[in-house]
Amino acid sequence: MDLLEFQGKQFFAKFGIPVSDGEATTDVDEAVAIADKVGYPVVVKAQVHTGGRGKAGGVKLAANAEEARTHASNILGLDIKGHIVKTIWVEHASDIAEEYYASFTLDRSAKLHLGMLSAEGGVEIETVAEENPDAIAKIHVDPVAGLTEESCRAWVEAAKLNPQATDGAVDILMKLYTAYVDGDADLVEINPLILKPTGEVHALDAKVSLDANAIYEHPEYEQYDATQPRDDREEAANEKGLQYVGLDGSVGVIANGAGLAMSTVDVVNQVGGSPANFLDIGGGANADVMAGALEVINNDPAVKSIFINIFGGITRGEEVANGIIEAMGRVQIDSPIVIRLDGTNAVEGREILQPHLDEKLQMQETMLDAARTAVELAKV
Ligand code: GDP
Ligand code: MN
């Protein structure tokens, strides 16, 4: 669950992290009223679920009401990487001496939390990681032991921030770690974390991703859930009760069982293709479910081929084959389909499919060959 910047700042503020005074609005007149209230100069900031807003013209300083009005009306409606700005945040502008980067996330391979801190902030951390990896100081934190002030201070010193910023940074990072753990976040990032000319350290931006599975412990997270960007494909699949996750590729994937569906996504990648989705139709795989699955995938304009990967367990091959044939009679499919059918009664199932095979419906014996064929067809 990704928060908008202002939601992230409100989340930070609950844990005592200093952020600028401001308010969110969808209206130009109201933006000017907020600017008058928080005091000039102000920053007008686009609230969208993507970074790089500054470069895209979504972050502007205003010295007076007239400028605030101009920026507010220019930023509302702006398209930032496909995200249309509907909400802006107006806050009192800060003086900046230096810009840093700070974050906590989970390092799955180390099975530990990972903190990253860099004196090179304000730019994308991926760029720093590529061009100057030594400029990022990392700390692994054992979730049981937690972050001690002593290790936090050593970490801050390793990052070589301005010594003036040390105490403020330690204070904020301790609070940021608490926000990350107690707030059930997957990611908390401050970029830039700033040192003001007056010596205070302050969060100027907020990127927070909360664990949606923890909503039951935080009823107030419902408000964040409500502003999540929606994937139309996922909405349609959810309505049909399908386990679907939208991805960016061109090979539509249908498999029975979550493990097989994940393997299918992997194997499509392995042979040089890119999956358009994860879709687990579960056991059973009758014509209704198959038709629903094909419909959702067919409605995705990015899909160029469809890979149906079925391994019959309790579900028998002939049932699946009949389900596929019946579903294809009900839904007009635009992309070629490649089927791999194996497991219980696979031979009977393949016999049923045989007379229906043509360019638009192909069959392969192995998962790997089926993946290769589907990927080839997606490139045509
Ligand atoms: P992002 O581009 O989406 O990451 O948006 P940020 O909130 O990080 O803002 C981008 C840049 O705008 C920052 O790195 C700052 O350089 C600048 N900026 C943002 N807020 C202020 C402010 O209050 N004062 C000043 N002087 N610059 C700001
Ligand atoms: Mn930023």
Tab-separated table of C-alpha atoms and ligand atoms in Angstrom:
chain	number	residue	atom	x	y	z
A	1	MET	CA	0.000	0.000	0.000
A	2	ASP	CA	1.860	3.061	-1.251
A	3	LEU	CA	1.119	6.359	0.455
A	4	LEU	CA	1.045	9.741	-1.210
A	5	GLU	CA	3.765	12.099	0.070
A	6	PHE	CA	1.418	14.042	2.359
A	7	GLN	CA	0.018	10.838	3.843
A	8	GLY	CA	3.587	9.680	4.401
A	9	LYS	CA	4.406	12.960	6.157
A	10	GLN	CA	1.351	12.637	8.389
A	11	PHE	CA	2.477	9.083	9.153
A	12	PHE	CA	5.996	10.332	9.993
A	13	ALA	CA	4.627	13.148	12.154
A	14	LYS	CA	2.810	10.619	14.361
A	15	PHE	CA	6.222	9.183	15.217
A	16	GLY	CA	7.720	12.594	15.957
A	17	ILE	CA	9.696	13.038	12.736
A	18	PRO	CA	9.885	16.753	11.838
A	19	VAL	CA	8.078	17.633	8.605
A	20	SER	CA	6.924	20.983	7.182
A	21	ASP	CA	3.533	22.503	7.976
A	22	GLY	CA	1.126	22.106	5.114
A	23	GLU	CA	-2.233	20.921	3.818
A	24	ALA	CA	-3.567	18.959	0.875
A	25	THR	CA	-6.203	20.198	-1.547
A	26	THR	CA	-7.722	19.568	-4.969
A	27	ASP	CA	-8.607	23.213	-5.567
A	28	VAL	CA	-6.600	26.260	-6.715
A	29	ASP	CA	-8.355	28.856	-4.501
A	30	GLU	CA	-7.945	26.601	-1.508
A	31	ALA	CA	-4.253	26.119	-2.363
A	32	VAL	CA	-3.747	29.888	-2.183
A	33	ALA	CA	-5.625	30.036	1.129
A	34	ILE	CA	-3.343	27.302	2.526
A	35	ALA	CA	-0.275	29.178	1.246
A	36	ASP	CA	-1.476	32.352	3.015
A	37	LYS	CA	-1.945	30.339	6.188
A	38	VAL	CA	1.395	28.463	6.298
A	39	GLY	CA	3.302	31.581	5.225
A	40	TYR	CA	5.498	32.387	2.202
A	41	PRO	CA	7.616	31.147	0.600
A	42	VAL	CA	5.694	27.923	0.019
A	43	VAL	CA	6.230	24.790	-2.056
A	44	VAL	CA	3.382	23.458	-4.182
A	45	LYS	CA	3.783	19.708	-4.659
A	46	ALA	CA	1.979	17.205	-6.880
A	47	GLN	CA	0.614	14.217	-4.948
A	48	VAL	CA	0.965	11.155	-7.180
A	49	HIS	CA	2.076	7.576	-6.630
A	50	THR	CA	5.403	8.071	-8.412
A	51	GLY	CA	8.741	9.751	-7.760
A	52	GLY	CA	10.701	12.250	-9.837
A	53	ARG	CA	8.009	14.868	-9.460
A	54	GLY	CA	10.533	17.672	-9.176
A	55	LYS	CA	12.044	16.929	-12.596
A	56	ALA	CA	8.560	16.631	-14.121
A	57	GLY	CA	7.538	20.133	-12.967
A	58	GLY	CA	5.436	18.829	-10.084
A	59	VAL	CA	7.327	20.649	-7.301
A	60	LYS	CA	7.416	24.474	-7.415
A	61	LEU	CA	8.431	27.208	-5.013
A	62	ALA	CA	6.162	30.249	-4.694
A	63	ALA	CA	7.169	33.528	-3.079
A	64	ASN	CA	3.678	35.025	-2.975
A	65	ALA	CA	-0.027	34.347	-3.527
A	66	GLU	CA	0.139	35.103	-7.242
A	67	GLU	CA	2.912	32.538	-7.803
A	68	ALA	CA	1.132	30.016	-5.590
A	69	ARG	CA	-1.965	30.385	-7.769
A	70	THR	CA	0.005	29.960	-11.002
A	71	HIS	CA	1.824	26.851	-9.766
A	72	ALA	CA	-1.294	25.294	-8.247
A	73	SER	CA	-3.240	25.648	-11.482
A	74	ASN	CA	-0.320	24.385	-13.587
A	75	ILE	CA	0.345	21.347	-11.391
A	76	LEU	CA	-3.292	20.256	-10.966
A	77	GLY	CA	-4.056	18.123	-14.015
A	78	LEU	CA	-0.378	17.641	-14.878
A	79	ASP	CA	0.556	14.202	-16.239
A	80	ILE	CA	3.544	12.777	-14.353
A	81	LYS	CA	4.628	9.433	-15.837
A	82	GLY	CA	1.017	8.591	-16.637
A	83	HIS	CA	-0.303	9.746	-13.254
A	84	ILE	CA	-2.683	12.709	-13.516
A	85	VAL	CA	-2.342	15.105	-10.573
A	86	LYS	CA	-5.650	15.462	-8.729
A	87	THR	CA	-4.303	16.525	-5.327
A	88	ILE	CA	-1.590	18.996	-4.381
A	89	TRP	CA	0.150	19.595	-1.087
A	90	VAL	CA	1.142	23.127	-0.106
A	91	GLU	CA	3.747	23.507	2.631
A	92	HIS	CA	5.941	26.213	4.061
A	93	ALA	CA	9.225	26.153	2.126
A	94	SER	CA	12.445	25.186	3.872
A	95	ASP	CA	15.935	26.607	3.450
A	96	ILE	CA	18.307	23.838	2.459
A	97	ALA	CA	22.004	23.623	3.338
A	98	GLU	CA	22.434	19.954	2.369
A	99	GLU	CA	20.299	17.115	0.992
A	100	TYR	CA	20.649	13.521	2.251
A	101	TYR	CA	18.965	10.189	1.637
A	102	ALA	CA	17.618	7.812	4.311
A	103	SER	CA	15.516	4.638	4.196
A	104	PHE	CA	14.601	1.375	5.888
A	105	THR	CA	13.391	-1.687	4.080
A	106	LEU	CA	13.574	-5.454	4.395
A	107	ASP	CA	16.621	-7.270	3.032
A	108	ARG	CA	14.981	-10.613	2.276
A	109	SER	CA	18.154	-12.488	1.443
A	110	ALA	CA	19.842	-11.374	4.683
A	111	LYS	CA	16.605	-11.894	6.656
A	112	LEU	CA	17.308	-8.549	8.332
A	113	HIS	CA	16.106	-4.988	8.089
A	114	LEU	CA	18.289	-2.765	5.949
A	115	GLY	CA	18.908	0.919	6.582
A	116	MET	CA	20.503	3.059	3.882
A	117	LEU	CA	21.904	6.523	4.433
A	118	SER	CA	23.751	8.761	2.019
A	119	ALA	CA	25.181	12.260	2.003
A	120	GLU	CA	24.202	12.340	-1.662
A	121	GLY	CA	20.480	12.938	-1.409
A	122	GLY	CA	17.885	14.664	-3.538
A	123	VAL	CA	18.796	12.495	-6.525
A	124	GLU	CA	17.545	9.004	-7.296
A	125	ILE	CA	19.214	6.476	-5.008
A	126	GLU	CA	19.496	4.016	-7.921
A	127	THR	CA	21.762	6.530	-9.657
A	128	VAL	CA	23.941	6.908	-6.550
A	129	ALA	CA	24.054	3.105	-6.164
A	130	GLU	CA	25.267	2.786	-9.748
A	131	GLU	CA	27.677	5.693	-10.006
A	132	ASN	CA	29.004	5.975	-6.479
A	133	PRO	CA	28.002	2.939	-4.380
A	134	ASP	CA	30.486	3.850	-1.626
A	135	ALA	CA	28.429	6.962	-0.940
A	136	ILE	CA	25.688	4.783	0.578
A	137	ALA	CA	26.214	3.682	4.181
A	138	LYS	CA	24.257	0.538	4.995
A	139	ILE	CA	23.229	-0.983	8.284
A	140	HIS	CA	21.611	-4.361	8.847
A	141	VAL	CA	19.286	-4.458	11.835
A	142	ASP	CA	18.243	-7.665	13.551
A	143	PRO	CA	14.463	-7.326	14.047
A	144	VAL	CA	14.675	-9.001	17.461
A	145	ALA	CA	17.515	-6.841	18.784
A	146	GLY	CA	16.223	-3.626	17.174
A	147	LEU	CA	18.248	-0.513	16.370
A	148	THR	CA	20.354	0.823	19.251
A	149	GLU	CA	21.272	4.485	19.429
A	150	GLU	CA	24.928	3.488	19.538
A	151	SER	CA	24.838	1.538	16.267
A	152	CYS	CA	22.673	4.235	14.705
A	153	ARG	CA	25.300	6.866	15.547
A	154	ALA	CA	28.086	4.736	14.085
A	155	TRP	CA	26.022	4.335	10.930
A	156	VAL	CA	25.446	8.099	10.647
A	157	GLU	CA	29.171	8.693	11.116
A	158	ALA	CA	29.964	6.161	8.374
A	159	ALA	CA	27.715	8.109	5.983
A	160	LYS	CA	29.921	11.214	6.448
A	161	LEU	CA	27.102	13.721	6.737
A	162	ASN	CA	27.998	17.213	7.857
A	163	PRO	CA	28.937	16.730	11.577
A	164	GLN	CA	26.391	19.455	12.363
A	165	ALA	CA	23.687	17.039	11.184
A	166	THR	CA	24.745	14.040	13.285
A	167	ASP	CA	22.503	14.510	16.344
A	168	GLY	CA	19.450	15.470	14.289
A	169	ALA	CA	19.971	12.579	11.894
A	170	VAL	CA	20.365	10.030	14.715
A	171	ASP	CA	17.165	11.321	16.310
A	172	ILE	CA	15.190	11.104	13.049
A	173	LEU	CA	16.598	7.693	12.068
A	174	MET	CA	15.697	6.184	15.465
A	175	LYS	CA	12.140	7.487	14.972
A	176	LEU	CA	12.102	6.364	11.358
A	177	TYR	CA	13.026	2.834	12.447
A	178	THR	CA	10.186	2.856	15.002
A	179	ALA	CA	7.774	4.126	12.345
A	180	TYR	CA	8.940	1.362	10.014
A	181	VAL	CA	8.518	-1.438	12.585
A	182	ASP	CA	5.546	-0.275	14.684
A	183	GLY	CA	3.790	1.157	11.639
A	184	ASP	CA	4.133	-2.162	9.770
A	185	ALA	CA	5.792	-0.554	6.755
A	186	ASP	CA	7.628	-2.391	3.970
A	187	LEU	CA	9.522	0.774	3.079
A	188	VAL	CA	10.103	4.182	4.624
A	189	GLU	CA	12.233	6.596	2.624
A	190	ILE	CA	13.174	10.255	3.114
A	191	ASN	CA	14.733	11.837	0.031
A	192	PRO	CA	15.801	14.479	0.647
A	193	LEU	CA	16.417	14.484	4.358
A	194	ILE	CA	17.724	18.025	4.751
A	195	LEU	CA	20.101	19.913	6.947
A	196	LYS	CA	18.853	23.474	7.311
A	197	PRO	CA	21.304	26.390	7.517
A	198	THR	CA	20.141	26.729	11.139
A	199	GLY	CA	21.415	23.193	11.912
A	200	GLU	CA	18.069	21.335	12.154
A	201	VAL	CA	17.504	18.091	10.306
A	202	HIS	CA	14.115	17.693	8.640
A	203	ALA	CA	12.163	15.359	6.314
A	204	LEU	CA	11.395	17.185	3.065
A	205	ASP	CA	9.842	14.255	1.203
A	206	ALA	CA	8.206	11.006	2.302
A	207	LYS	CA	7.855	7.694	0.547
A	208	VAL	CA	6.039	5.092	2.619
A	209	SER	CA	4.757	1.687	1.645
A	210	LEU	CA	2.631	-0.062	4.271
A	211	ASP	CA	2.016	-3.777	4.595
A	212	ALA	CA	-1.608	-4.180	3.447
A	213	ASN	CA	-1.828	-7.413	5.446
A	214	ALA	CA	-1.451	-5.367	8.649
A	215	ILE	CA	-4.589	-3.261	8.118
A	216	TYR	CA	-6.417	-5.254	10.784
A	217	GLU	CA	-3.976	-3.882	13.354
A	218	HIS	CA	-4.310	-0.300	12.088
A	219	PRO	CA	-7.951	0.503	11.218
A	220	GLU	CA	-6.876	4.025	10.196
A	221	TYR	CA	-4.998	2.529	7.214
A	222	GLU	CA	-8.374	2.081	5.471
A	223	GLN	CA	-8.062	5.745	4.392
A	224	TYR	CA	-4.786	4.935	2.594
A	225	ASP	CA	-6.276	1.857	0.980
A	226	ALA	CA	-9.019	4.071	-0.454
A	227	THR	CA	-6.518	6.254	-2.346
A	228	GLN	CA	-4.513	3.365	-3.841
A	229	PRO	CA	-4.159	3.509	-7.605
A	230	ARG	CA	-6.413	0.820	-9.053
A	231	ASP	CA	-5.440	-1.618	-11.783
A	232	ASP	CA	-8.582	-2.106	-13.927
A	233	ARG	CA	-7.472	-5.634	-14.762
A	234	GLU	CA	-7.120	-6.532	-11.088
A	235	GLU	CA	-10.529	-5.034	-10.310
A	236	ALA	CA	-12.162	-7.104	-13.080
A	237	ALA	CA	-10.365	-10.262	-11.941
A	238	ASN	CA	-11.272	-9.680	-8.298
A	239	GLU	CA	-14.933	-9.333	-9.262
A	240	LYS	CA	-14.720	-12.781	-10.819
A	241	GLY	CA	-13.022	-14.138	-7.699
A	242	LEU	CA	-9.759	-14.844	-9.561
A	243	GLN	CA	-6.328	-14.678	-7.953
A	244	TYR	CA	-4.778	-12.162	-10.349
A	245	VAL	CA	-1.802	-9.814	-10.184
A	246	GLY	CA	-1.189	-7.426	-13.085
A	247	LEU	CA	2.351	-7.246	-14.514
A	248	ASP	CA	3.899	-5.222	-17.355
A	249	GLY	CA	4.623	-7.836	-20.026
A	250	SER	CA	2.893	-9.274	-23.079
A	251	VAL	CA	2.411	-12.995	-22.304
A	252	GLY	CA	-0.886	-13.647	-20.522
A	253	VAL	CA	-0.497	-16.456	-17.973
A	254	ILE	CA	-3.148	-18.867	-16.704
A	255	ALA	CA	-2.156	-21.719	-14.385
A	256	ASN	CA	-3.797	-23.917	-11.764
A	257	GLY	CA	-2.280	-23.458	-8.333
A	258	ALA	CA	-0.336	-20.495	-6.993
A	259	GLY	CA	3.008	-22.331	-7.069
A	260	LEU	CA	2.607	-23.379	-10.684
A	261	ALA	CA	1.424	-19.872	-11.631
A	262	MET	CA	4.579	-18.375	-10.062
A	263	SER	CA	6.773	-20.936	-11.830
A	264	THR	CA	5.021	-20.090	-15.099
A	265	VAL	CA	5.775	-16.415	-14.640
A	266	ASP	CA	9.404	-17.350	-13.906
A	267	VAL	CA	9.763	-19.635	-16.914
A	268	VAL	CA	8.338	-16.998	-19.264
A	269	ASN	CA	11.031	-14.643	-17.984
A	270	GLN	CA	13.664	-17.374	-18.227
A	271	VAL	CA	13.099	-17.861	-21.960
A	272	GLY	CA	13.311	-14.124	-22.633
A	273	GLY	CA	9.658	-13.105	-22.470
A	274	SER	CA	7.732	-10.975	-20.026
A	275	PRO	CA	4.492	-12.035	-18.345
A	276	ALA	CA	1.453	-9.751	-18.471
A	277	ASN	CA	0.094	-11.194	-15.258
A	278	PHE	CA	-0.006	-13.859	-12.603
A	279	LEU	CA	-3.290	-15.776	-12.624
A	280	ASP	CA	-4.115	-18.809	-10.506
A	281	ILE	CA	-7.433	-20.418	-11.469
A	282	GLY	CA	-7.073	-22.888	-8.597
A	283	GLY	CA	-8.261	-26.464	-8.622
A	284	GLY	CA	-11.353	-27.441	-10.581
A	285	ALA	CA	-10.618	-25.262	-13.599
A	286	ASN	CA	-14.098	-25.672	-15.056
A	287	ALA	CA	-15.394	-23.837	-18.129
A	288	ASP	CA	-16.819	-20.933	-16.104
A	289	VAL	CA	-13.560	-20.221	-14.359
A	290	MET	CA	-11.541	-20.685	-17.544
A	291	ALA	CA	-13.879	-18.392	-19.508
A	292	GLY	CA	-13.585	-15.729	-16.806
A	293	ALA	CA	-9.801	-16.024	-16.813
A	294	LEU	CA	-9.599	-15.783	-20.605
A	295	GLU	CA	-11.908	-12.782	-20.591
A	296	VAL	CA	-9.763	-10.854	-18.094
A	297	ILE	CA	-6.579	-11.624	-20.027
A	298	ASN	CA	-8.165	-10.897	-23.401
A	299	ASN	CA	-9.233	-7.441	-22.193
A	300	ASP	CA	-5.611	-6.518	-21.449
A	301	PRO	CA	-4.419	-4.638	-24.572
A	302	ALA	CA	-0.769	-5.455	-23.772
A	303	VAL	CA	-1.344	-9.210	-24.116
A	304	LYS	CA	0.040	-10.675	-27.367
A	305	SER	CA	-0.109	-14.383	-26.529
A	306	ILE	CA	-1.653	-16.556	-23.804
A	307	PHE	CA	0.070	-19.415	-22.003
A	308	ILE	CA	-2.283	-21.867	-20.267
A	309	ASN	CA	-0.232	-24.099	-17.981
A	310	ILE	CA	-2.199	-26.882	-16.300
A	311	PHE	CA	-0.945	-29.714	-14.170
A	312	GLY	CA	-3.845	-31.987	-13.246
A	313	GLY	CA	-3.829	-33.289	-9.700
A	314	ILE	CA	-7.287	-33.913	-8.343
A	315	THR	CA	-8.513	-32.077	-11.426
A	316	ARG	CA	-8.550	-34.465	-14.376
A	317	GLY	CA	-7.079	-33.592	-17.778
A	318	GLU	CA	-10.265	-34.197	-19.766
A	319	GLU	CA	-12.243	-31.829	-17.515
A	320	VAL	CA	-9.693	-29.106	-18.055
A	321	ALA	CA	-9.611	-29.706	-21.822
A	322	ASN	CA	-13.411	-29.548	-22.040
A	323	GLY	CA	-13.354	-26.401	-19.930
A	324	ILE	CA	-10.886	-24.746	-22.283
A	325	ILE	CA	-12.858	-25.693	-25.433
A	326	GLU	CA	-16.134	-24.519	-23.926
A	327	ALA	CA	-14.608	-21.276	-22.662
A	328	MET	CA	-13.141	-20.534	-26.094
A	329	GLY	CA	-16.609	-20.957	-27.570
A	330	ARG	CA	-17.914	-18.315	-25.180
A	331	VAL	CA	-15.148	-15.713	-25.321
A	332	GLN	CA	-13.759	-14.325	-28.584
A	333	ILE	CA	-9.989	-14.453	-27.992
A	334	ASP	CA	-7.684	-12.114	-29.936
A	335	SER	CA	-4.292	-13.614	-29.089
A	336	PRO	CA	-2.915	-17.072	-29.907
A	337	ILE	CA	-3.071	-19.573	-27.043
A	338	VAL	CA	-0.420	-22.129	-26.119
A	339	ILE	CA	-1.486	-24.966	-23.833
A	340	ARG	CA	0.622	-27.287	-21.770
A	341	LEU	CA	-1.498	-29.971	-20.163
A	342	ASP	CA	0.081	-32.557	-17.895
A	343	GLY	CA	-0.721	-34.645	-14.815
A	344	THR	CA	-3.787	-36.769	-14.147
A	345	ASN	CA	-5.452	-37.959	-17.396
A	346	ALA	CA	-3.283	-35.645	-19.502
A	347	VAL	CA	-3.443	-38.077	-22.433
A	348	GLU	CA	-7.248	-38.001	-22.498
A	349	GLY	CA	-7.201	-34.235	-22.186
A	350	ARG	CA	-4.782	-33.798	-25.070
A	351	GLU	CA	-6.947	-36.056	-27.263
A	352	ILE	CA	-9.897	-33.759	-26.636
A	353	LEU	CA	-7.844	-30.700	-27.561
A	354	GLN	CA	-6.236	-32.289	-30.653
A	355	PRO	CA	-9.021	-31.624	-33.231
A	356	HIS	CA	-9.216	-27.977	-32.146
A	357	LEU	CA	-5.546	-27.193	-32.636
A	358	ASP	CA	-4.546	-24.590	-35.225
A	359	GLU	CA	-2.455	-21.408	-35.328
A	360	LYS	CA	-4.613	-19.769	-32.682
A	361	LEU	CA	-4.554	-22.768	-30.347
A	362	GLN	CA	-1.297	-24.642	-29.993
A	363	MET	CA	-0.166	-27.366	-27.648
A	364	GLN	CA	3.272	-28.250	-26.297
A	365	GLU	CA	4.210	-31.214	-24.148
A	366	THR	CA	6.585	-29.496	-21.784
A	367	MET	CA	6.303	-26.307	-19.784
A	368	LEU	CA	9.569	-25.009	-21.225
A	369	ASP	CA	8.558	-25.584	-24.867
A	370	ALA	CA	5.159	-24.068	-24.239
A	371	ALA	CA	6.810	-21.010	-22.676
A	372	ARG	CA	9.166	-20.660	-25.651
A	373	THR	CA	6.286	-20.891	-28.124
A	374	ALA	CA	4.182	-18.366	-26.207
A	375	VAL	CA	7.114	-15.957	-26.009
A	376	GLU	CA	7.830	-16.345	-29.754
A	377	LEU	CA	4.169	-15.682	-30.566
A	378	ALA	CA	4.173	-12.574	-28.362
A	379	LYS	CA	7.027	-11.149	-30.441
A	380	VAL	CA	5.222	-11.554	-33.791
B	1	GDP	P1	10.504	14.275	-5.915
B	1	GDP	O1	11.166	14.945	-7.065
B	1	GDP	O2	9.242	13.598	-6.327
B	1	GDP	O3	11.411	13.354	-5.165
B	1	GDP	O4	10.049	15.441	-4.901
B	1	GDP	P2	10.793	16.099	-3.646
B	1	GDP	O5	9.792	16.353	-2.598
B	1	GDP	O6	11.961	15.282	-3.204
B	1	GDP	O7	11.297	17.492	-4.209
B	1	GDP	C1	12.258	17.584	-5.227
B	1	GDP	C2	13.263	18.656	-4.940
B	1	GDP	O8	12.622	19.896	-4.796
B	1	GDP	C3	14.023	18.445	-3.640
B	1	GDP	O9	15.116	17.574	-3.791
B	1	GDP	C4	14.437	19.870	-3.309
B	1	GDP	O10	15.652	20.171	-3.991
B	1	GDP	C5	13.340	20.715	-3.902
B	1	GDP	N1	12.459	21.174	-2.817
B	1	GDP	C6	11.388	20.526	-2.289
B	1	GDP	N2	10.888	21.190	-1.236
B	1	GDP	C7	11.666	22.298	-1.078
B	1	GDP	C8	11.671	23.371	-0.111
B	1	GDP	O11	10.885	23.463	0.836
B	1	GDP	N3	12.655	24.306	-0.283
B	1	GDP	C9	13.564	24.247	-1.281
B	1	GDP	N4	14.490	25.201	-1.362
B	1	GDP	N5	13.588	23.256	-2.195
B	1	GDP	C10	12.656	22.285	-2.082
B	2	MN	MN	12.121	13.141	-3.295
